[in-house]
Amino acid sequence: MPEMSGKFVLSLDTELAWGTRHRRGVEVYKRHFDNYRNLVARLVGLLEEYQIKATWAFVGHLFLDSCDGKHADLVDSAHGGADYDDWRRHDPGTDIHRDPYWYGRDILDKVLTMKPSQEIAAHTFSHVVLDERRCPAGMARCQVQACVDLGRQHGLAIESFVFPRGNVAHLQEVSGAGIRAFRGIDASWHRKAPRSVAFILRGLDYLLALPPPVYELSRLDCRHNMLNIPASQFLLPYDGLGSYVPTVSRIAKAKRGIKAAIARNAIYHLWFHPFNLGSSDRMFYVLKEILEAVRSERDKGNIEDCTMKEIRQMFVGAAGG
């Protein structure tokens, strides 16, 4: 691999029902969750077929195969957290056999046996949004630390993080848990538009397959000893309004991101939730086309697939340690 080349990063928000618990997710996405483990198995098969490394950002509760539902070691109500997010009321306090939507030890085990090796990252313990104004600092710290501690029990050194809902906040608390890289908000052009029209512009961005933002390694922001590796593109599912975006547009947008990363020796960062794959079998076709493009360019020496942790290591190396 040449010293200068594009970088492809794939991060996966692995959360099962935890990520949509405030949005009637168990009812809305029941079909997706019932098929979740099959979706993950197919995703694993694709990544192994194309020899792609990814960063799997796990909700910490999925590291478990059973629990009592209490988790007394996590700080919530003592710091006012229960008034903000009483996540325990969603915790069944049972096991993976009775409530497979809320436990995922088998999924973690499957990812850990993959070749090439994948990165396991954190996504908070129970998908608490780290809102700076409403989420207490103690709650934020414990939500991240619990993931790191559970990872350590599995022999994992978790150093990367994905913020639930993309709400980047409490950086000091996150860093204090040993996190050294996180996925930041994409720098898409429509982000600067007023909220009243941003949704429409975002739809046009996908519809027209406009090139997604890519990021040069030397220009990444590092705060609180954590590297911000911004997103480039969300792999849009076929649910809701996403069903109106043609398949060809999804693929074209990603390929333009790959080409831009190669042209600028930059990072193209794709992300989605594994359950999004349940929206349509076309999602696997789209993903396969993207991975085929990455493999083709990788075989030419133009791009390499990297985990978030590896991008952090490259940044530190380029900065001289």
Coordinates of C-alpha atoms in Angstrom, one line a residue:
M1 CA 0.0 0.0 0.0
P2 CA 1.5 3.4 -1.0
E3 CA 2.2 5.9 1.8
M4 CA -0.4 8.2 0.5
S5 CA -3.8 6.8 -0.4
G6 CA -7.5 7.3 0.3
K7 CA -9.0 5.8 3.4
F8 CA -12.4 4.0 3.7
V9 CA -13.9 3.9 7.1
L10 CA -17.1 2.0 7.9
S11 CA -18.8 2.4 11.3
L12 CA -21.8 0.4 12.4
D13 CA -24.2 1.6 15.1
T14 CA -24.9 -1.8 16.7
E15 CA -27.8 -1.2 19.1
L16 CA -30.7 -3.6 18.3
A17 CA -33.8 -2.2 20.1
W18 CA -31.9 0.2 22.4
G19 CA -31.5 2.9 19.8
T20 CA -35.2 3.3 19.0
R21 CA -36.7 2.7 22.5
H22 CA -38.0 6.3 22.6
R23 CA -39.6 6.0 19.2
R24 CA -41.8 2.9 19.6
G25 CA -39.0 1.0 17.9
V26 CA -40.1 -2.4 19.2
E27 CA -43.4 -1.9 17.3
V28 CA -42.2 0.1 14.3
Y29 CA -39.1 -2.0 13.6
K30 CA -40.3 -5.4 14.9
R31 CA -39.7 -7.1 11.5
H32 CA -36.2 -5.7 11.4
F33 CA -35.4 -6.9 15.0
D34 CA -36.9 -10.3 14.4
N35 CA -34.6 -10.7 11.5
Y36 CA -31.6 -8.9 13.1
R37 CA -29.3 -11.8 13.6
N38 CA -29.8 -13.0 10.1
L39 CA -29.1 -9.4 8.9
V40 CA -25.9 -9.4 10.9
A41 CA -24.9 -12.8 9.6
R42 CA -25.3 -11.6 6.0
L43 CA -23.4 -8.4 6.8
V44 CA -20.6 -10.4 8.3
G45 CA -20.5 -12.5 5.2
L46 CA -20.2 -9.5 3.0
L47 CA -17.4 -7.9 5.0
E48 CA -15.5 -11.2 5.1
E49 CA -16.0 -11.7 1.3
Y50 CA -14.6 -8.3 0.5
Q51 CA -12.0 -8.4 3.4
I52 CA -13.3 -5.1 4.9
K53 CA -12.5 -4.0 8.4
A54 CA -15.3 -2.0 10.2
T55 CA -15.8 -0.3 13.5
W56 CA -18.8 -1.8 15.3
A57 CA -20.1 0.7 17.9
F58 CA -21.9 -1.5 20.4
V59 CA -24.5 -0.4 22.9
G60 CA -22.9 -1.8 26.1
H61 CA -26.0 -3.7 27.2
L62 CA -25.5 -5.9 24.1
F63 CA -22.3 -7.3 25.6
L64 CA -24.6 -9.2 28.1
D65 CA -26.6 -12.3 27.6
S66 CA -28.6 -11.7 30.9
C67 CA -29.0 -9.2 33.7
D68 CA -31.1 -8.3 36.7
G69 CA -32.3 -5.1 35.1
K70 CA -31.0 -3.0 38.0
H71 CA -27.3 -2.2 37.1
A72 CA -26.8 -0.6 40.5
D73 CA -23.2 0.4 39.6
L74 CA -24.4 2.9 36.9
V75 CA -25.0 6.4 38.2
D76 CA -28.4 7.8 37.1
S77 CA -30.9 9.0 39.7
A78 CA -28.3 10.0 42.2
H79 CA -27.3 12.7 39.8
G80 CA -30.7 13.5 38.4
G81 CA -30.3 11.3 35.4
A82 CA -33.6 9.4 35.8
D83 CA -35.4 12.7 35.2
Y84 CA -33.7 12.9 31.8
D85 CA -33.7 9.3 30.6
D86 CA -35.2 6.5 32.7
W87 CA -33.7 3.8 30.5
R88 CA -34.1 1.1 33.1
R89 CA -37.8 0.9 32.4
H90 CA -37.0 -0.6 29.0
D91 CA -34.5 -3.1 30.5
P92 CA -36.3 -6.5 30.7
G93 CA -34.0 -7.8 33.4
T94 CA -34.1 -11.3 31.9
D95 CA -31.9 -13.0 29.3
I96 CA -31.1 -13.3 25.6
H97 CA -33.5 -16.2 25.1
R98 CA -36.6 -14.5 26.5
D99 CA -35.8 -11.0 25.2
P100 CA -33.4 -11.1 22.3
Y101 CA -34.1 -7.5 21.3
W102 CA -32.2 -6.3 24.4
Y103 CA -29.2 -8.6 24.6
G104 CA -26.5 -9.3 22.1
R105 CA -23.6 -11.3 23.5
D106 CA -24.0 -13.8 20.6
I107 CA -23.6 -10.9 18.1
L108 CA -20.5 -9.7 19.8
D109 CA -19.0 -13.2 19.8
K110 CA -19.7 -13.5 16.0
V111 CA -18.0 -10.2 15.3
L112 CA -15.0 -11.1 17.4
T113 CA -14.4 -14.2 15.2
M114 CA -14.4 -12.3 11.9
K115 CA -11.5 -12.2 9.5
P116 CA -10.2 -9.6 9.0
S117 CA -10.4 -8.5 12.7
Q118 CA -12.9 -5.8 13.4
E119 CA -12.8 -3.0 15.9
I120 CA -15.3 -2.9 18.8
A121 CA -16.3 0.6 19.8
A122 CA -18.7 2.1 22.4
H123 CA -22.1 3.6 21.8
T124 CA -23.0 4.2 25.5
F125 CA -24.4 1.5 27.8
S126 CA -28.1 2.0 27.0
H127 CA -28.1 4.6 24.1
V128 CA -28.4 7.6 26.4
V129 CA -28.1 10.8 24.3
L130 CA -25.3 12.8 25.9
D131 CA -27.2 16.1 25.8
E132 CA -25.0 18.7 27.4
R133 CA -27.8 20.6 29.0
R134 CA -30.0 17.8 30.3
C135 CA -27.7 14.7 30.7
P136 CA -25.7 15.0 33.9
A137 CA -22.0 14.7 33.6
G138 CA -21.9 11.7 36.0
M139 CA -24.5 9.9 33.9
A140 CA -22.5 10.5 30.7
R141 CA -19.3 9.3 32.3
C142 CA -20.8 6.1 33.6
Q143 CA -22.6 5.3 30.4
V144 CA -19.3 5.4 28.5
Q145 CA -17.1 3.8 31.3
A146 CA -19.5 0.9 31.6
C147 CA -18.9 0.0 27.9
V148 CA -15.1 0.3 28.4
D149 CA -15.3 -1.9 31.5
L150 CA -17.4 -4.6 29.8
G151 CA -15.1 -4.6 26.8
R152 CA -12.1 -5.1 29.1
Q153 CA -13.9 -8.2 30.5
H154 CA -13.9 -9.6 26.9
G155 CA -10.2 -8.7 26.5
L156 CA -11.0 -5.6 24.4
A157 CA -9.4 -2.2 24.7
I158 CA -12.2 0.1 23.5
E159 CA -10.9 3.4 22.3
S160 CA -13.5 4.6 19.7
F161 CA -16.9 6.0 20.4
V162 CA -20.1 6.9 18.5
F163 CA -22.4 9.4 20.1
P164 CA -26.1 8.4 20.2
R165 CA -28.2 10.5 17.7
G166 CA -24.9 12.1 16.7
N167 CA -25.2 14.5 19.7
V168 CA -21.5 15.3 20.3
A169 CA -21.2 16.5 23.9
H170 CA -19.6 15.8 27.3
L171 CA -16.2 15.4 25.6
Q172 CA -14.3 15.6 28.8
E173 CA -16.3 12.8 30.4
V174 CA -16.0 10.6 27.2
S175 CA -12.3 11.2 27.1
G176 CA -11.9 10.4 30.7
A177 CA -13.1 6.8 30.0
G178 CA -10.2 6.3 27.7
I179 CA -11.8 7.1 24.4
R180 CA -9.4 8.4 21.8
A181 CA -11.5 8.8 18.6
F182 CA -15.2 9.5 17.9
R183 CA -17.4 9.9 14.8
G184 CA -18.3 13.5 14.4
I185 CA -21.1 15.2 12.4
D186 CA -20.7 15.2 8.7
A187 CA -19.7 18.5 7.0
S188 CA -22.4 18.3 4.3
W189 CA -23.3 21.6 2.6
H190 CA -27.0 21.5 3.8
R191 CA -25.9 21.5 7.4
K192 CA -25.6 25.3 7.1
A193 CA -29.2 25.8 6.0
P194 CA -32.0 26.8 8.3
R195 CA -33.8 23.8 10.0
S196 CA -37.0 24.7 8.1
V197 CA -35.4 23.7 4.8
A198 CA -32.5 21.5 5.8
F199 CA -34.6 18.3 5.6
I200 CA -35.6 19.1 2.0
L201 CA -32.1 19.9 1.0
R202 CA -30.8 16.7 2.6
G203 CA -33.3 14.8 0.5
L204 CA -32.1 16.6 -2.7
D205 CA -28.5 15.8 -1.7
Y206 CA -29.3 12.1 -1.7
L207 CA -31.6 12.3 -4.7
L208 CA -28.9 14.0 -6.9
A209 CA -26.1 11.9 -5.5
L210 CA -24.0 14.9 -4.7
P211 CA -20.4 14.1 -3.6
P212 CA -20.3 13.5 0.2
P213 CA -17.6 15.4 2.2
V214 CA -14.2 13.7 2.7
Y215 CA -11.6 14.6 5.2
E216 CA -7.8 15.0 5.0
L217 CA -6.1 13.3 7.9
S218 CA -3.9 16.4 8.8
R219 CA -7.0 18.6 9.1
L220 CA -8.9 16.4 11.5
D221 CA -9.7 18.1 14.8
C222 CA -8.4 16.6 18.1
R223 CA -9.9 17.9 21.3
H224 CA -9.6 16.4 24.8
N225 CA -7.1 14.0 23.4
M226 CA -9.9 12.5 21.1
L227 CA -9.8 12.6 17.3
N228 CA -12.9 13.7 15.5
I229 CA -13.4 11.4 12.5
P230 CA -16.5 13.0 10.9
A231 CA -19.1 11.0 9.0
S232 CA -19.3 11.4 5.2
Q233 CA -22.5 9.5 4.3
F234 CA -25.3 7.7 6.0
L235 CA -26.3 4.6 4.0
L236 CA -29.9 5.6 3.6
P237 CA -32.4 2.8 4.3
Y238 CA -35.6 2.3 2.3
D239 CA -37.9 3.2 5.2
G240 CA -40.2 6.2 5.1
L241 CA -39.0 9.0 2.8
G242 CA -35.8 7.1 2.1
S243 CA -37.9 4.8 -0.1
Y244 CA -38.2 7.6 -2.7
V245 CA -34.4 7.8 -3.2
P246 CA -33.4 5.6 -6.2
T247 CA -30.9 2.8 -5.6
V248 CA -28.7 4.2 -8.3
S249 CA -28.4 7.5 -6.3
R250 CA -27.2 5.7 -3.2
I251 CA -24.5 3.9 -5.1
A252 CA -23.4 6.9 -7.1
K253 CA -23.1 9.0 -4.0
A254 CA -20.9 6.5 -2.3
K255 CA -18.7 6.0 -5.4
R256 CA -18.2 9.7 -5.7
G257 CA -17.1 9.7 -2.0
I258 CA -14.6 7.0 -2.7
K259 CA -13.2 8.8 -5.8
A260 CA -12.9 12.1 -3.8
A261 CA -11.1 10.3 -1.0
I262 CA -8.6 8.9 -3.5
A263 CA -8.1 12.2 -5.3
R264 CA -7.4 14.1 -2.1
N265 CA -5.7 11.4 -0.1
A266 CA -8.6 11.8 2.3
I267 CA -11.1 9.8 4.4
Y268 CA -14.5 8.7 3.2
H269 CA -16.5 7.6 6.2
L270 CA -19.7 5.6 5.6
W271 CA -22.1 4.5 8.4
F272 CA -25.4 2.9 9.1
H273 CA -27.2 0.7 11.7
P274 CA -27.3 -3.1 10.9
F275 CA -31.0 -3.0 11.4
N276 CA -31.3 -0.6 8.5
L277 CA -30.5 -3.5 6.3
G278 CA -33.9 -4.9 7.1
S279 CA -35.7 -2.1 5.3
S280 CA -35.2 -3.8 1.9
D281 CA -33.1 -6.5 0.4
R282 CA -31.9 -3.8 -2.0
M283 CA -29.7 -2.5 0.9
F284 CA -27.5 -5.5 0.5
Y285 CA -27.2 -4.9 -3.2
V286 CA -26.2 -1.3 -2.5
L287 CA -23.7 -2.3 0.1
K288 CA -22.2 -5.0 -2.1
E289 CA -21.7 -2.4 -4.9
I290 CA -19.9 0.0 -2.6
L291 CA -17.7 -2.7 -1.1
E292 CA -16.9 -4.0 -4.6
A293 CA -15.8 -0.4 -5.5
V294 CA -13.6 -0.2 -2.4
R295 CA -12.0 -3.6 -3.1
S296 CA -11.4 -2.7 -6.8
E297 CA -9.6 0.5 -5.8
R298 CA -7.8 -1.2 -3.0
D299 CA -6.4 -3.8 -5.4
K300 CA -5.0 -0.9 -7.4
G301 CA -3.3 0.5 -4.3
N302 CA -5.5 3.6 -4.4
I303 CA -7.4 3.2 -1.1
E304 CA -7.3 1.2 2.1
D305 CA -10.0 0.2 4.5
C306 CA -9.4 1.3 8.1
T307 CA -11.0 1.2 11.5
M308 CA -11.5 4.4 13.5
K309 CA -8.8 3.3 15.8
E310 CA -6.4 2.9 12.9
I311 CA -7.2 6.4 11.7
R312 CA -6.3 7.7 15.1
Q313 CA -3.0 5.8 15.1
M314 CA -2.2 7.3 11.7
F315 CA -3.0 10.8 12.9
V316 CA -0.7 10.4 15.9
G317 CA 2.0 8.9 13.7
A318 CA 1.8 11.8 11.3
A319 CA 2.0 14.3 14.1
G320 CA 5.1 12.7 15.4
G321 CA 3.6 10.8 18.3

